Structures are given as structure tokens and as C-alpha cells.
Coordinates of C-alpha atoms and ligand atoms in Angstrom, one line a residue:
Chain D
X13 CA -58.6 -26.8 -238.8
X14 CA -59.4 -23.7 -237.2
X15 CA -56.9 -22.0 -235.2
X16 CA -57.1 -20.9 -231.7
X17 CA -57.1 -17.2 -231.4
X18 CA -57.4 -16.6 -227.7
X19 CA -58.1 -18.5 -224.3
X20 CA -59.0 -18.0 -220.8
X21 CA -57.4 -20.5 -218.2
X22 CA -59.3 -20.8 -215.0
X23 CA -59.8 -17.0 -214.5
X24 CA -61.3 -15.3 -211.5
X25 CA -62.1 -11.8 -212.0
X26 CA -64.2 -8.9 -210.5
X27 CA -63.8 -5.5 -208.9
X28 CA -62.3 -4.3 -205.7
X29 CA -61.4 -7.8 -204.6
X30 CA -65.2 -8.9 -205.2
X31 CA -65.4 -11.8 -207.4
X32 CA -67.8 -11.6 -210.3
X33 CA -66.3 -14.4 -212.4
X34 CA -64.8 -17.5 -211.3
X35 CA -62.9 -20.4 -212.6
X36 CA -63.8 -19.4 -216.2
X37 CA -62.5 -21.4 -219.0
X38 CA -63.0 -20.2 -222.7
X39 CA -61.2 -21.0 -226.1
X40 CA -62.1 -18.8 -229.2
X41 CA -61.1 -20.2 -232.3
X42 CA -61.3 -18.2 -235.7
X43 CA -64.6 -18.4 -237.5
X44 CA -66.3 -19.0 -234.1
X45 CA -69.7 -17.3 -233.6
X46 CA -70.4 -17.4 -229.8
X47 CA -73.7 -16.2 -228.4
X48 CA -73.1 -15.0 -224.8
X49 CA -76.2 -15.3 -222.5
X50 CA -76.8 -15.0 -218.9
X51 CA -78.9 -12.9 -216.4
X52 CA -78.3 -9.3 -215.6
X53 CA -75.4 -8.9 -213.4
X54 CA -74.1 -12.3 -214.3
X55 CA -70.9 -11.2 -215.4
X56 CA -70.9 -11.0 -219.2
X57 CA -69.4 -7.6 -219.6
X58 CA -66.8 -8.4 -217.0
X59 CA -65.8 -11.4 -218.9
X60 CA -65.6 -9.4 -222.1
X61 CA -63.3 -6.8 -220.4
X62 CA -61.0 -9.7 -219.3
X63 CA -60.9 -11.0 -222.8
X64 CA -60.2 -7.5 -224.0
X65 CA -57.4 -7.2 -221.5
X66 CA -58.6 -4.2 -219.8
X67 CA -59.4 -6.1 -216.7
X68 CA -56.7 -8.0 -215.0
X69 CA -57.9 -11.4 -213.5
X70 CA -57.3 -12.0 -210.1
X71 CA -56.3 -15.5 -210.8
X72 CA -55.7 -17.6 -214.0
X73 CA -54.5 -16.6 -217.3
X74 CA -55.5 -14.7 -220.6
X75 CA -53.5 -16.1 -223.6
X76 CA -53.7 -14.4 -226.8
X77 CA -52.7 -16.6 -229.7
X78 CA -53.9 -14.8 -232.8
X79 CA -54.9 -11.4 -231.6
X80 CA -51.8 -9.3 -232.4
X81 CA -50.5 -9.2 -236.0
X82 CA -47.0 -9.0 -237.3
X83 CA -47.2 -5.1 -236.8
X84 CA -48.3 -5.7 -233.1
X85 CA -51.7 -4.2 -233.7
X86 CA -54.3 -5.7 -231.4
X87 CA -56.8 -7.0 -233.9
X88 CA -60.0 -6.8 -231.9
X89 CA -63.2 -5.0 -232.6
X90 CA -65.4 -3.9 -229.6
X91 CA -68.7 -2.5 -229.1
X92 CA -69.2 -1.5 -225.7
X93 CA -72.8 -2.1 -223.9
X94 CA -72.5 1.4 -222.9
X95 CA -70.4 4.0 -224.4
X96 CA -69.8 6.5 -221.7
X97 CA -69.5 9.4 -224.0
X98 CA -69.9 13.2 -223.5
X99 CA -72.6 14.3 -225.9
X100 CA -71.2 17.8 -226.4
X101 CA -67.8 16.5 -227.3
X102 CA -66.7 18.1 -230.6
X103 CA -66.3 15.1 -232.8
X104 CA -67.9 14.1 -236.0
X105 CA -69.6 10.7 -236.8
X106 CA -67.1 10.3 -239.3
X107 CA -64.0 11.0 -237.3
X108 CA -65.4 8.6 -234.8
X109 CA -65.6 5.7 -237.3
X110 CA -62.2 6.6 -238.7
X111 CA -60.9 6.4 -235.0
X112 CA -61.3 2.6 -235.2
X113 CA -58.1 2.9 -237.5
X114 CA -56.1 4.4 -234.8
X115 CA -54.6 1.5 -233.3
X116 CA -53.1 0.8 -236.6
X117 CA -51.2 3.9 -236.7
X118 CA -48.2 4.8 -234.9
X119 CA -48.8 7.3 -232.1
X120 CA -48.2 10.4 -234.0
X121 CA -49.4 9.3 -237.7
X122 CA -52.3 11.3 -239.2
X123 CA -55.2 9.8 -241.2
X124 CA -54.6 9.3 -244.8
X125 CA -57.0 9.9 -247.7
X126 CA -57.4 6.2 -248.0
X127 CA -58.3 6.0 -244.3
X128 CA -61.1 8.7 -244.9
X129 CA -62.2 6.8 -247.9
X130 CA -62.4 3.5 -245.9
X131 CA -64.5 5.4 -243.2
X132 CA -66.9 6.7 -245.7
X133 CA -67.4 3.3 -247.0
X134 CA -67.9 1.9 -243.7
X135 CA -70.8 4.7 -242.9
X136 CA -72.4 3.8 -246.2
X137 CA -72.3 0.2 -245.2
X138 CA -74.1 1.1 -241.9
X139 CA -76.5 3.1 -243.8
X140 CA -75.5 6.4 -242.1
X141 CA -73.8 8.2 -245.0
X142 CA -75.8 11.1 -244.6
X143 CA -74.5 11.7 -241.1
X144 CA -70.8 12.1 -241.6
X145 CA -70.3 15.6 -240.5
X146 CA -72.9 15.5 -237.5
X147 CA -71.5 15.8 -234.1
X148 CA -71.7 12.4 -232.6
X149 CA -73.6 13.5 -229.6
X150 CA -76.5 14.9 -231.7
X151 CA -77.2 11.4 -233.1
X152 CA -80.1 9.3 -232.0
X153 CA -79.2 6.1 -229.8
X154 CA -79.4 3.8 -232.8
X155 CA -77.6 6.0 -235.2
X156 CA -74.8 6.4 -232.5
X157 CA -74.9 2.4 -232.3
X158 CA -74.2 2.1 -235.9
X159 CA -71.3 4.8 -235.8
X160 CA -69.7 2.7 -232.9
X161 CA -70.3 -0.6 -234.8
X162 CA -68.6 0.9 -237.7
X163 CA -65.6 2.1 -235.4
X164 CA -65.5 -1.7 -234.3
X165 CA -65.3 -3.2 -237.7
X166 CA -63.2 -0.7 -239.8
X167 CA -60.0 -2.3 -238.7
X168 CA -60.9 -5.7 -240.0
X169 CA -60.4 -7.3 -236.6
X170 CA -59.8 -11.0 -236.1
X171 CA -62.2 -11.0 -233.1
X172 CA -65.2 -8.8 -233.0
X173 CA -66.8 -8.6 -229.5
X174 CA -70.2 -7.1 -229.3
X175 CA -71.9 -6.4 -226.1
X176 CA -75.7 -6.2 -226.5
X177 CA -75.5 -4.4 -230.0
X178 CA -79.3 -4.5 -230.4
X179 CA -80.1 -1.9 -227.8
X180 CA -81.5 1.1 -229.3
X181 CA -81.4 -0.1 -232.9
X182 CA -84.7 -0.6 -235.0
X183 CA -86.0 -4.2 -236.1
X184 CA -84.9 -3.4 -239.7
X185 CA -81.2 -2.5 -238.7
X186 CA -81.3 -5.4 -236.4
X187 CA -82.0 -7.8 -239.0
X188 CA -79.3 -6.1 -241.4
X189 CA -77.0 -6.2 -238.5
X190 CA -77.1 -10.1 -238.0
X191 CA -76.8 -10.4 -241.8
X192 CA -73.7 -8.3 -241.8
X193 CA -72.3 -10.3 -239.0
X194 CA -73.0 -13.4 -240.8
X195 CA -70.9 -12.0 -243.5
X196 CA -68.1 -10.9 -241.4
X197 CA -68.0 -14.1 -239.6
X198 CA -66.3 -15.4 -242.9
X199 CA -63.4 -13.3 -241.9
X200 CA -63.4 -13.0 -238.0
X201 CA -64.5 -14.6 -235.0
X202 CA -67.4 -13.0 -233.3
X203 CA -68.7 -12.9 -229.7
X204 CA -72.1 -11.4 -229.4
X205 CA -73.8 -10.9 -225.9
X206 CA -77.4 -10.8 -226.1
X207 CA -80.5 -11.4 -223.9
X208 CA -82.6 -12.6 -227.0
X209 CA -81.0 -15.9 -228.0
X210 CA -84.1 -16.8 -229.7
X211 CA -83.7 -14.2 -232.6
X212 CA -79.9 -14.8 -233.2
X213 CA -80.0 -18.6 -232.5
X214 CA -79.8 -19.3 -236.3
X215 CA -76.8 -16.9 -236.7
X216 CA -74.7 -18.1 -233.7
X217 CA -72.7 -21.3 -233.6
X218 CA -72.3 -22.0 -230.2
X219 CA -73.4 -20.7 -226.8
X220 CA -71.7 -19.5 -223.6
X221 CA -73.8 -19.2 -220.4
X222 CA -72.2 -16.7 -218.0
X223 CA -73.6 -16.6 -214.5
X224 CA -70.5 -16.2 -212.2
X225 CA -69.1 -19.5 -213.9
X226 CA -68.9 -20.0 -217.7
X227 CA -70.5 -22.9 -219.4
X228 CA -69.7 -23.5 -222.9
X229 CA -72.3 -25.2 -225.1
X230 CA -71.0 -26.7 -228.3
X231 CA -74.3 -26.1 -230.3
X232 CA -76.7 -23.4 -231.0
X233 CA -79.5 -25.3 -229.7
X234 CA -80.2 -25.2 -226.1
X235 CA -83.1 -26.3 -223.9
X236 CA -84.5 -24.8 -220.8
X237 CA -83.3 -27.9 -218.8
X238 CA -79.8 -27.4 -220.0
X239 CA -79.9 -23.8 -219.1
X240 CA -80.7 -24.7 -215.6
X241 CA -78.1 -27.3 -215.4
X242 CA -75.7 -24.4 -216.4
X243 CA -77.2 -22.4 -213.7
X244 CA -78.2 -19.8 -216.2
X245 CA -81.7 -19.0 -215.3
X246 CA -82.9 -17.0 -218.4
X247 CA -86.3 -17.5 -220.0
X248 CA -86.2 -18.4 -223.6
X249 CA -88.8 -17.4 -226.0
X250 CA -90.4 -20.5 -227.3
X251 CA -89.6 -21.0 -231.2
X252 CA -90.5 -24.1 -233.1
X253 CA -93.1 -26.7 -232.4
X254 CA -91.2 -28.8 -229.8
X255 CA -92.2 -26.9 -226.7
X256 CA -89.2 -27.7 -224.4
X257 CA -86.6 -27.8 -227.2
X258 CA -86.6 -24.0 -227.4
X259 CA -84.4 -23.1 -230.2
X260 CA -84.8 -24.6 -233.7
X261 CA -81.6 -26.2 -235.3
X262 CA -79.9 -23.9 -237.7
X263 CA -79.1 -26.4 -240.6
Chain F
X10 CA -50.4 55.4 -231.9
X11 CA -47.4 56.5 -229.7
X12 CA -47.6 53.7 -227.4
X13 CA -46.4 51.2 -229.9
X14 CA -43.0 52.8 -229.4
X15 CA -42.6 51.7 -225.9
X16 CA -40.9 48.5 -225.1
X17 CA -43.1 47.5 -222.5
X18 CA -46.2 47.7 -224.9
X19 CA -44.3 45.6 -227.5
X20 CA -43.6 43.0 -224.6
X21 CA -47.2 43.2 -223.7
X22 CA -48.3 42.4 -227.3
X23 CA -45.8 39.5 -227.6
X24 CA -47.3 38.3 -224.2
X25 CA -50.9 38.7 -225.7
X26 CA -49.8 36.5 -228.5
X27 CA -48.3 33.7 -226.4
X28 CA -51.3 33.8 -224.1
X29 CA -53.7 33.5 -226.9
X30 CA -51.9 30.6 -228.4
X31 CA -51.4 28.7 -225.0
X32 CA -54.7 29.3 -223.8
X33 CA -56.6 28.9 -227.0
X34 CA -55.3 25.4 -227.4
X35 CA -55.1 24.3 -223.9
X36 CA -58.5 25.8 -223.0
X37 CA -60.0 23.9 -226.0
X38 CA -58.8 20.8 -224.3
X39 CA -60.1 21.9 -220.9
X40 CA -63.5 22.8 -222.0
X41 CA -64.0 19.6 -224.3
X42 CA -63.0 17.5 -221.5
X43 CA -65.0 19.3 -218.9
X44 CA -62.1 19.9 -216.7
X45 CA -62.7 23.6 -215.9
X46 CA -63.2 22.8 -212.2
X47 CA -60.0 20.8 -212.1
X48 CA -58.2 23.7 -214.0
X49 CA -59.6 26.1 -211.2
X50 CA -58.3 24.2 -208.7
X51 CA -54.7 23.8 -210.2
X52 CA -54.8 27.8 -210.9
X53 CA -55.6 28.5 -207.1
X54 CA -53.5 25.8 -205.5
X55 CA -50.5 27.4 -207.3
X56 CA -50.9 30.6 -204.9
X57 CA -49.4 28.0 -202.4
X58 CA -46.2 28.2 -204.4
X59 CA -46.1 31.8 -204.6
X60 CA -46.4 32.2 -200.9
X61 CA -43.6 29.7 -200.4
X62 CA -41.5 31.4 -203.2
X63 CA -41.8 34.9 -201.3
X64 CA -40.7 33.1 -197.9
X65 CA -37.7 31.2 -199.3
X66 CA -36.9 34.3 -201.2
X67 CA -37.1 32.8 -204.8
X68 CA -39.0 33.8 -207.8
X69 CA -42.6 33.1 -206.8
X70 CA -43.4 32.0 -210.2
X71 CA -41.1 28.9 -209.7
X72 CA -42.9 28.1 -206.6
X73 CA -46.1 28.6 -208.4
X74 CA -44.8 26.0 -211.4
X75 CA -43.8 23.4 -208.7
X76 CA -47.2 23.5 -206.9
X77 CA -49.5 23.6 -210.1
X78 CA -47.9 20.6 -211.6
X79 CA -47.8 18.7 -208.3
X80 CA -51.5 19.6 -207.8
X81 CA -52.4 18.6 -211.2
X82 CA -50.8 15.1 -210.8
X83 CA -51.8 14.8 -207.4
X84 CA -55.4 15.4 -207.7
X85 CA -55.7 12.6 -210.5
X86 CA -53.5 10.3 -208.2
X87 CA -55.5 10.8 -205.0
X88 CA -58.9 10.7 -206.7
X89 CA -57.8 7.3 -208.3
X90 CA -56.0 5.6 -205.3
X91 CA -58.0 7.1 -202.5
X92 CA -61.4 6.3 -204.1
X93 CA -62.5 9.7 -203.5
X94 CA -64.8 11.8 -205.6
X95 CA -62.7 13.7 -208.3
X96 CA -64.3 17.1 -207.6
X97 CA -64.1 16.6 -203.8
X98 CA -60.4 16.4 -204.3
X99 CA -60.2 19.4 -206.3
X100 CA -61.9 21.3 -203.6
X101 CA -59.5 20.1 -201.0
X102 CA -56.5 20.9 -203.1
X103 CA -57.9 24.3 -204.2
X104 CA -58.3 25.7 -200.5
X105 CA -55.2 23.8 -199.3
X106 CA -53.0 25.6 -201.8
X107 CA -54.6 29.0 -201.1
X108 CA -54.1 28.4 -197.3
X109 CA -50.4 27.6 -197.6
X110 CA -49.9 30.7 -199.9
X111 CA -51.5 33.1 -197.2
X112 CA -49.7 31.4 -194.4
X113 CA -46.3 31.8 -195.9
X114 CA -46.9 35.2 -197.0
X115 CA -47.7 36.2 -193.6
X116 CA -44.7 34.6 -192.2
X117 CA -42.5 36.5 -194.9
X118 CA -41.0 39.5 -192.9
X119 CA -41.7 42.6 -194.5
X120 CA -44.0 43.5 -197.3
X121 CA -44.5 41.1 -200.4
X122 CA -43.9 43.2 -203.4
X123 CA -45.9 42.5 -206.4
X124 CA -48.5 40.3 -204.6
X125 CA -51.2 41.8 -206.5
X126 CA -49.8 41.3 -209.7
X127 CA -49.9 37.6 -209.2
X128 CA -53.6 37.8 -208.0
X129 CA -54.8 40.0 -210.6
X130 CA -52.2 39.9 -213.4
X131 CA -50.5 42.9 -215.1
X132 CA -49.6 42.1 -218.8
X133 CA -48.0 45.6 -219.1
X134 CA -45.2 44.7 -216.7
X135 CA -44.3 41.4 -218.2
X136 CA -40.5 41.2 -218.6
X137 CA -38.2 39.6 -221.3
X138 CA -37.7 36.5 -218.9
X139 CA -41.3 36.1 -218.5
X140 CA -41.5 36.3 -222.4
X141 CA -38.8 33.9 -222.9
X142 CA -40.8 31.2 -220.7
X143 CA -43.9 31.9 -222.7
X144 CA -42.4 31.5 -225.9
X145 CA -40.8 28.0 -224.9
X146 CA -44.2 26.8 -223.5
X147 CA -46.1 28.0 -226.8
X148 CA -43.4 26.2 -228.8
X149 CA -43.8 22.9 -226.6
X150 CA -47.6 22.9 -226.7
X151 CA -47.9 23.6 -230.5
X152 CA -45.5 20.7 -231.2
X153 CA -47.3 18.3 -228.8
X154 CA -50.6 18.9 -230.3
X155 CA -49.0 18.9 -233.7
X156 CA -47.6 15.4 -233.0
X157 CA -50.3 13.7 -230.9
X158 CA -53.5 15.6 -232.1
X159 CA -55.3 12.4 -233.2
X160 CA -54.2 10.6 -230.0
X161 CA -55.5 13.4 -227.8
X162 CA -58.9 13.5 -229.6
X163 CA -59.3 9.8 -229.4
X164 CA -58.5 9.6 -225.7
X165 CA -60.5 12.5 -224.9
X166 CA -63.6 11.1 -226.6
X167 CA -63.4 7.6 -225.4
X168 CA -60.7 6.8 -223.0
X169 CA -61.9 3.2 -222.3
X170 CA -61.9 2.3 -226.1
X171 CA -58.2 3.7 -226.3
X172 CA -57.3 1.5 -223.4
X173 CA -58.5 -1.6 -225.2
X174 CA -55.7 -1.1 -227.6
X175 CA -53.0 -0.5 -225.2
X176 CA -52.5 3.2 -225.9
X177 CA -50.7 5.2 -223.5
X178 CA -53.7 6.9 -222.1
X179 CA -52.3 7.5 -218.5
X180 CA -49.0 9.1 -219.9
X181 CA -50.7 11.2 -222.5
X182 CA -53.2 12.4 -220.0
X183 CA -50.6 13.1 -217.3
X184 CA -48.5 15.1 -220.0
X185 CA -51.6 17.1 -220.9
X186 CA -52.5 17.8 -217.3
X187 CA -48.8 18.9 -216.9
X188 CA -49.2 21.2 -220.0
X189 CA -52.5 22.6 -218.2
X190 CA -50.7 23.3 -215.2
X191 CA -47.8 25.0 -216.9
X192 CA -50.0 27.0 -219.1
X193 CA -51.6 28.4 -216.1
X194 CA -48.3 29.4 -214.7
X195 CA -47.0 31.3 -217.5
X196 CA -50.3 33.0 -217.7
X197 CA -50.6 34.2 -214.1
X198 CA -48.4 37.2 -214.9
X199 CA -51.0 38.2 -217.6
X200 CA -54.4 38.0 -216.0
X201 CA -53.7 36.6 -212.5
X202 CA -54.8 33.7 -210.4
X203 CA -58.3 35.1 -209.8
X204 CA -59.2 35.6 -213.5
X205 CA -57.2 33.1 -215.3
X206 CA -60.0 30.6 -215.7
X207 CA -61.8 32.8 -217.9
X208 CA -59.0 32.9 -220.4
X209 CA -59.3 29.1 -220.7
X210 CA -63.1 29.1 -221.1
X211 CA -64.4 32.2 -222.5
X212 CA -62.8 32.1 -226.0
X213 CA -63.6 28.5 -226.3
X214 CA -67.3 29.2 -225.4
X215 CA -67.4 31.9 -228.1
X216 CA -65.7 29.6 -230.6
X217 CA -68.1 26.7 -229.8
X218 CA -70.8 28.8 -231.1
X219 CA -69.3 28.9 -234.6
X220 CA -67.9 25.4 -234.7
X221 CA -68.4 21.8 -233.2
X222 CA -65.0 20.6 -234.7
X223 CA -62.2 20.2 -232.1
X224 CA -59.5 21.5 -234.4
X225 CA -61.5 24.5 -235.6
X226 CA -62.4 25.3 -232.0
X227 CA -58.6 25.6 -231.1
X228 CA -57.9 28.0 -234.0
X229 CA -60.8 30.2 -233.6
X230 CA -60.1 30.4 -229.8
X231 CA -56.6 31.5 -230.5
X232 CA -57.8 34.2 -232.7
X233 CA -60.5 35.2 -230.2
X234 CA -58.4 35.5 -227.2
X235 CA -55.8 37.4 -229.2
X236 CA -58.8 40.0 -230.1
X237 CA -60.0 40.1 -226.4
X238 CA -56.5 40.5 -224.9
X239 CA -55.4 43.3 -227.2
X240 CA -58.7 45.0 -226.8
X241 CA -58.4 44.7 -223.2
X242 CA -55.0 45.9 -223.2
X243 CA -55.7 48.9 -225.2
X244 CA -58.7 49.7 -222.9
X245 CA -56.8 49.1 -219.8
X246 CA -53.9 51.7 -221.0
X247 CA -56.4 54.4 -222.1
X248 CA -58.6 54.0 -219.1
X249 CA -55.9 53.5 -216.7
X250 CA -57.6 50.3 -215.1
X251 CA -55.9 47.1 -214.1
X252 CA -55.3 45.1 -217.5
X253 CA -56.2 41.6 -216.2
X254 CA -59.7 42.8 -215.6
X255 CA -60.3 44.7 -218.6
X256 CA -59.0 41.7 -220.8
X257 CA -61.6 39.5 -219.2
X258 CA -64.2 42.3 -219.6
X259 CA -63.4 42.5 -223.2
X260 CA -63.8 38.8 -223.6
X261 CA -67.0 38.6 -221.8
X262 CA -68.4 41.4 -223.9
X263 CA -67.4 39.6 -227.1
X264 CA -69.2 36.5 -225.5
X265 CA -72.4 38.5 -224.8
X266 CA -72.4 40.1 -228.4
X267 CA -71.9 36.7 -230.2
X268 CA -74.4 34.9 -228.0
X269 CA -77.0 37.8 -228.9
X270 CA -76.1 37.6 -232.5
X271 CA -76.7 33.8 -232.8
X272 CA -79.8 34.3 -230.7
X273 CA -81.2 37.1 -233.1
X274 CA -80.2 34.9 -236.1
X275 CA -82.1 32.0 -235.0
X276 CA -85.2 34.2 -234.0
X277 CA -85.2 36.1 -237.3
X278 CA -84.4 32.9 -239.4
X279 CA -85.8 29.8 -237.4
X280 CA -85.4 27.7 -240.5
X281 CA -82.3 28.9 -241.9
Ligands
ATP6 N1 -67.0 -1.1 -212.7 C1 -67.7 -2.0 -211.6 N2 -67.3 -1.8 -210.3 C2 -67.8 -2.6 -209.3 N3 -68.6 -3.6 -209.6 C3 -69.0 -3.9 -210.9 C4 -68.6 -2.9 -211.9 N4 -69.1 -3.3 -213.1 C5 -69.9 -4.5 -212.8 N5 -69.7 -4.8 -211.3 C6 -70.6 -5.7 -210.9 O1 -70.2 -6.9 -211.5 C7 -71.2 -7.8 -211.7 C8 -71.4 -8.3 -213.1 O2 -71.7 -7.2 -213.9 P1 -71.5 -7.3 -215.4 O3 -71.8 -5.9 -215.9 O4 -70.4 -8.1 -216.0 O5 -72.9 -8.0 -215.7 P2 -73.6 -8.4 -217.0 O6 -73.8 -9.8 -217.2 O7 -72.9 -7.7 -218.2 O8 -75.0 -7.7 -216.9 P3 -76.1 -6.9 -217.9 O9 -76.8 -8.2 -218.5 O10 -76.9 -6.4 -217.0 O11 -75.3 -6.2 -218.8 C9 -72.5 -7.0 -211.1 O12 -72.7 -7.7 -209.9 C10 -72.0 -5.6 -211.1 O13 -72.5 -5.0 -209.8
MG7 MG1 -73.5 -6.3 -219.5

């Protein structure tokens, strides 16, 4: 039996009193792999901010069941859609990856040799070992995305949240990324925002459609008709031979 | 040299050391976070405190301390709560502080002694009392950065990521901006309000040519300021020109030289 790690209960959320998300309910269990889709401006990123606990809902509740560990460390990994970073900031790629361990340390602790070792391994896994000492702002978009992914994963989170991780990265790494995620999914729940549900349908287990409301779809197969019913007007790229069942079954 | 026998000169050297440490560290934070304009605003608005200090007959530096910390926190507060642009708020505080200072100095009967010292600095007249404050602040800043260095770097680089993990971002940032304000206050005596911003930016810009690592930038900046301040001090003593201006002049010359050096190196060995 999977354990519930967090839930949203009839959440309204938005900015400056303007509602972007209304009446959202969502439950996340360990080993979940949720593909989150929806039109631009539909509120996906906003919903993630609520889940992360950085945007307070106007109404409703966010409940963490298994997010904090015994040491009160918040075991979430997050890859933002846009990282608002200053490209001139004097920090190396390795330091950024290592900073993913920051929440595990007290306010004042320094990084240990072991931390550094872990960060090196993570960079290797991301295929960017040669960039360790490079200033992060001097990396290409895809390289930077890998650094931020490394930062998100290094702390072995229980829930990994990825907001459009495929922006900037090349096809090869995109493929590798999804394989990584499949592996990581053994140990952690994953929420993945994407506009390309076709490509990742074989990786995700369930689908959440976000367009002001949140519709949860208990399968990784969804049809255009179902999408319309969910008020989620996105175009699916056809896969498989049945024209209107857009996504092939995974198993 | 015979000047090393004079107490005022020994004091000046101590002041140079404290200035270099405080401005080297805090300036690196300022430059990396691109809050140079904010720091300029805090510096100038502290003039309001100097004016009020004269008017009320208390040490103007105390007035400056109150004004600069209040304006540092006030700028952050108003730009967040008032939904105003950050740099516009800075511009308002900047001129408001100056205006208050001018009004109160005019209202103060008689002559305002040492006014020029506050505006243009005078490292050769730094007193033992001033040194005590500078030394204290140096200690506080060094300890603060030793303890929280990782956290400061983390928050400065990606504040919103730090917030996800419930790190005390606002608290640390408020403490840092207060340290910026206090650094400005204790260094007003050395180079003055008008020239202070260069102590917080020029050494760092020189250091940044040699390294892109935050911690090294701090150390190099301290060394570079010490070089610039002592060179400026000697020049000022020899030529009998104001010390604040000679210090800045020395630093800018150093900046020009290193910049030219790097430019030539890249020209001569483009594929080093
Ligand atoms: N910081 C903000 N302040 C005010 N309004 C915002 C802010 N961020 C987003 N919004 C508004 O909230 C709505 C939802 O935005 P959100 O970023 O959640 O959409 P999204 O589903 O992630 O879109 P995309 O697919 O383009 O990433 C949009 O209408 C947007 O204008
Ligand atoms: Mg988004």
C-alpha cells in the first residue's frame, strides 16, 4: 500500500487577490509519477508553488504527510521553469549542485568532503563532470538545466517536482532524463509538468490537467475527448494507430 | 619614515585595515547582488542623520547610523509593501535624506564643524573612539560571514529556491542590509559620503578580474583595498591633498592598470 505524501484540499490560489487556481484537490502518493499538462497560463506553475509551500492558498489546505523527515528536513526537489539567476553571479556549477544539500545542514554548517564527493558524482550522472569549476552563468541553457536538475536530486527527495525540464535540453539528454526519472521513481514520487505528453506518456503513470481547475486522470492514457471534458484544451500529437486514442498504453 | 611615529598616522593605518576588511567583505556582497545603487541610496540618506545630529547636538555619526539602518530596512519594506519599483524607492530615500540633512544643518545656529569631513572623509583625523567602532564592526562582520557563509551564498544566488526550504531568507537579508548600512556609517569618516561607494565597488571590480569565486573575491578585495587605502594615505600626506579623494584616486588607478594588463594579455595571447 502506497503512503500518501501530501494533499491539497479545495485550494484557491493566485496573485494579488486574483484567482488562478480554484477548488483544487490533489493527492500525491509515494511512487506516483504524475504528468501535469494544461494550456499556457493555466496555472501549472502556480499549483506547483502551492505544493512547494511558497504560495499561500487563499482558501483550502495544503497538508504534508511524508514530506518532512525525522530531522525536519523538507525532502522536496524542485526544478523551476525559469531560474531567475544572475549570469554574472560568482558561483561554480559544482557549488550550485552542492547547494541542493543546504537544507540538510543546519544554518551554519559547512559542506563536508562527503558532500563534495556526492556533488561530483551527481555531476557525472548528469554528464557535466567537465564543467565543475565553470561559473554557472557561463553555461549554455541545457548545461544549466542539468546543473539545476542535479541540485534538485542530490538531496534524495521524497517528491521531485519538475517544471518543464525539457526546455533547452537536447534530444539525447531528454531521452536520458526520462530514463533517469524512471529510475528515480523507484525511490521518489515525481510531478512533471510538460507540454509534450505524447513523448512522456510511457513514463508517467497518471495525468493531471490544470486549467484553473485540476482534473486528475488515473491513467497515462487520455483522449482528446477526455481532455475537452476536463476543460483542458491542448492539442495532442497522435501516437499509435487509433486516431482519437492519442496515447498508447504503456504496459 | 618619520610619519610612522605619529599617533594620528598609526590610527590612520588601523582605520585603513578596518576599512579594507569591512568594505572588502560587504562590498563583495553588494557587487555580487547588484545592490550598488541601493548602497548609494543608503549612504546618501545617512546625511539626513548627520544634519539631525548637528541640530540636536549629538555626535552626527549616531544620527547617520540611525538614518542609514532605517533607510536600508525602509527601502526594502516600501518597495515590497508599496508595490513600487525598487530603484524608484531608492531614488526617493536618497534625495529625501540629503534634503533633511541640508535643512537641519541650516537650522542649526552657528557653524557646523567638520561638515566637510563627513562629506569628503579624512582618514588622518580618525579618533580612538572611531577606531573602537570600526574594530567592533569588523569583528561582527567577520564572525557573521564565517558562520553563515554558505547560507549567504545560497540565498544570494537563488533566493526563491532557498524559500522553498523554509530558510530564513528575509531575516538573513535584513541582517545583511543592516550590516551594509553600518559598514557605510563607520567608513564615512574615512572617505566621506560622496566617495564611499567606490570603496564598495572598485576593489571588487578589480578582484573580479582575477577570480569568479565569491570567497576569493572577498579576500582579494580586502587586500586590494588595503593597498589602495594605504597608497592614497601616503599620497595625501606627501602632497597635502584630501585623503578621501586620494584613496579613491589610487584605487581607480589600480583598476585602470589591471584592466589594461588583462586587456594586453588577451591581445597578446588570445588563446592562452
Ligand atoms: N507572479 C505573478 N504575479 C501575478 N500573476 C501571475 C504571476 N505568476 C503567474 N501569474 C498569472 O497566473 C496565471 C497562471 O500562470 P502560471 O505560471 O501558473 O501558468 P502555467 O500553467 O505554468 O503556464 P505555462 O505553461 O506558460 O508555464 C497566468 O494568467 C499568469 O498571468
Ligand atoms: Mg509554467
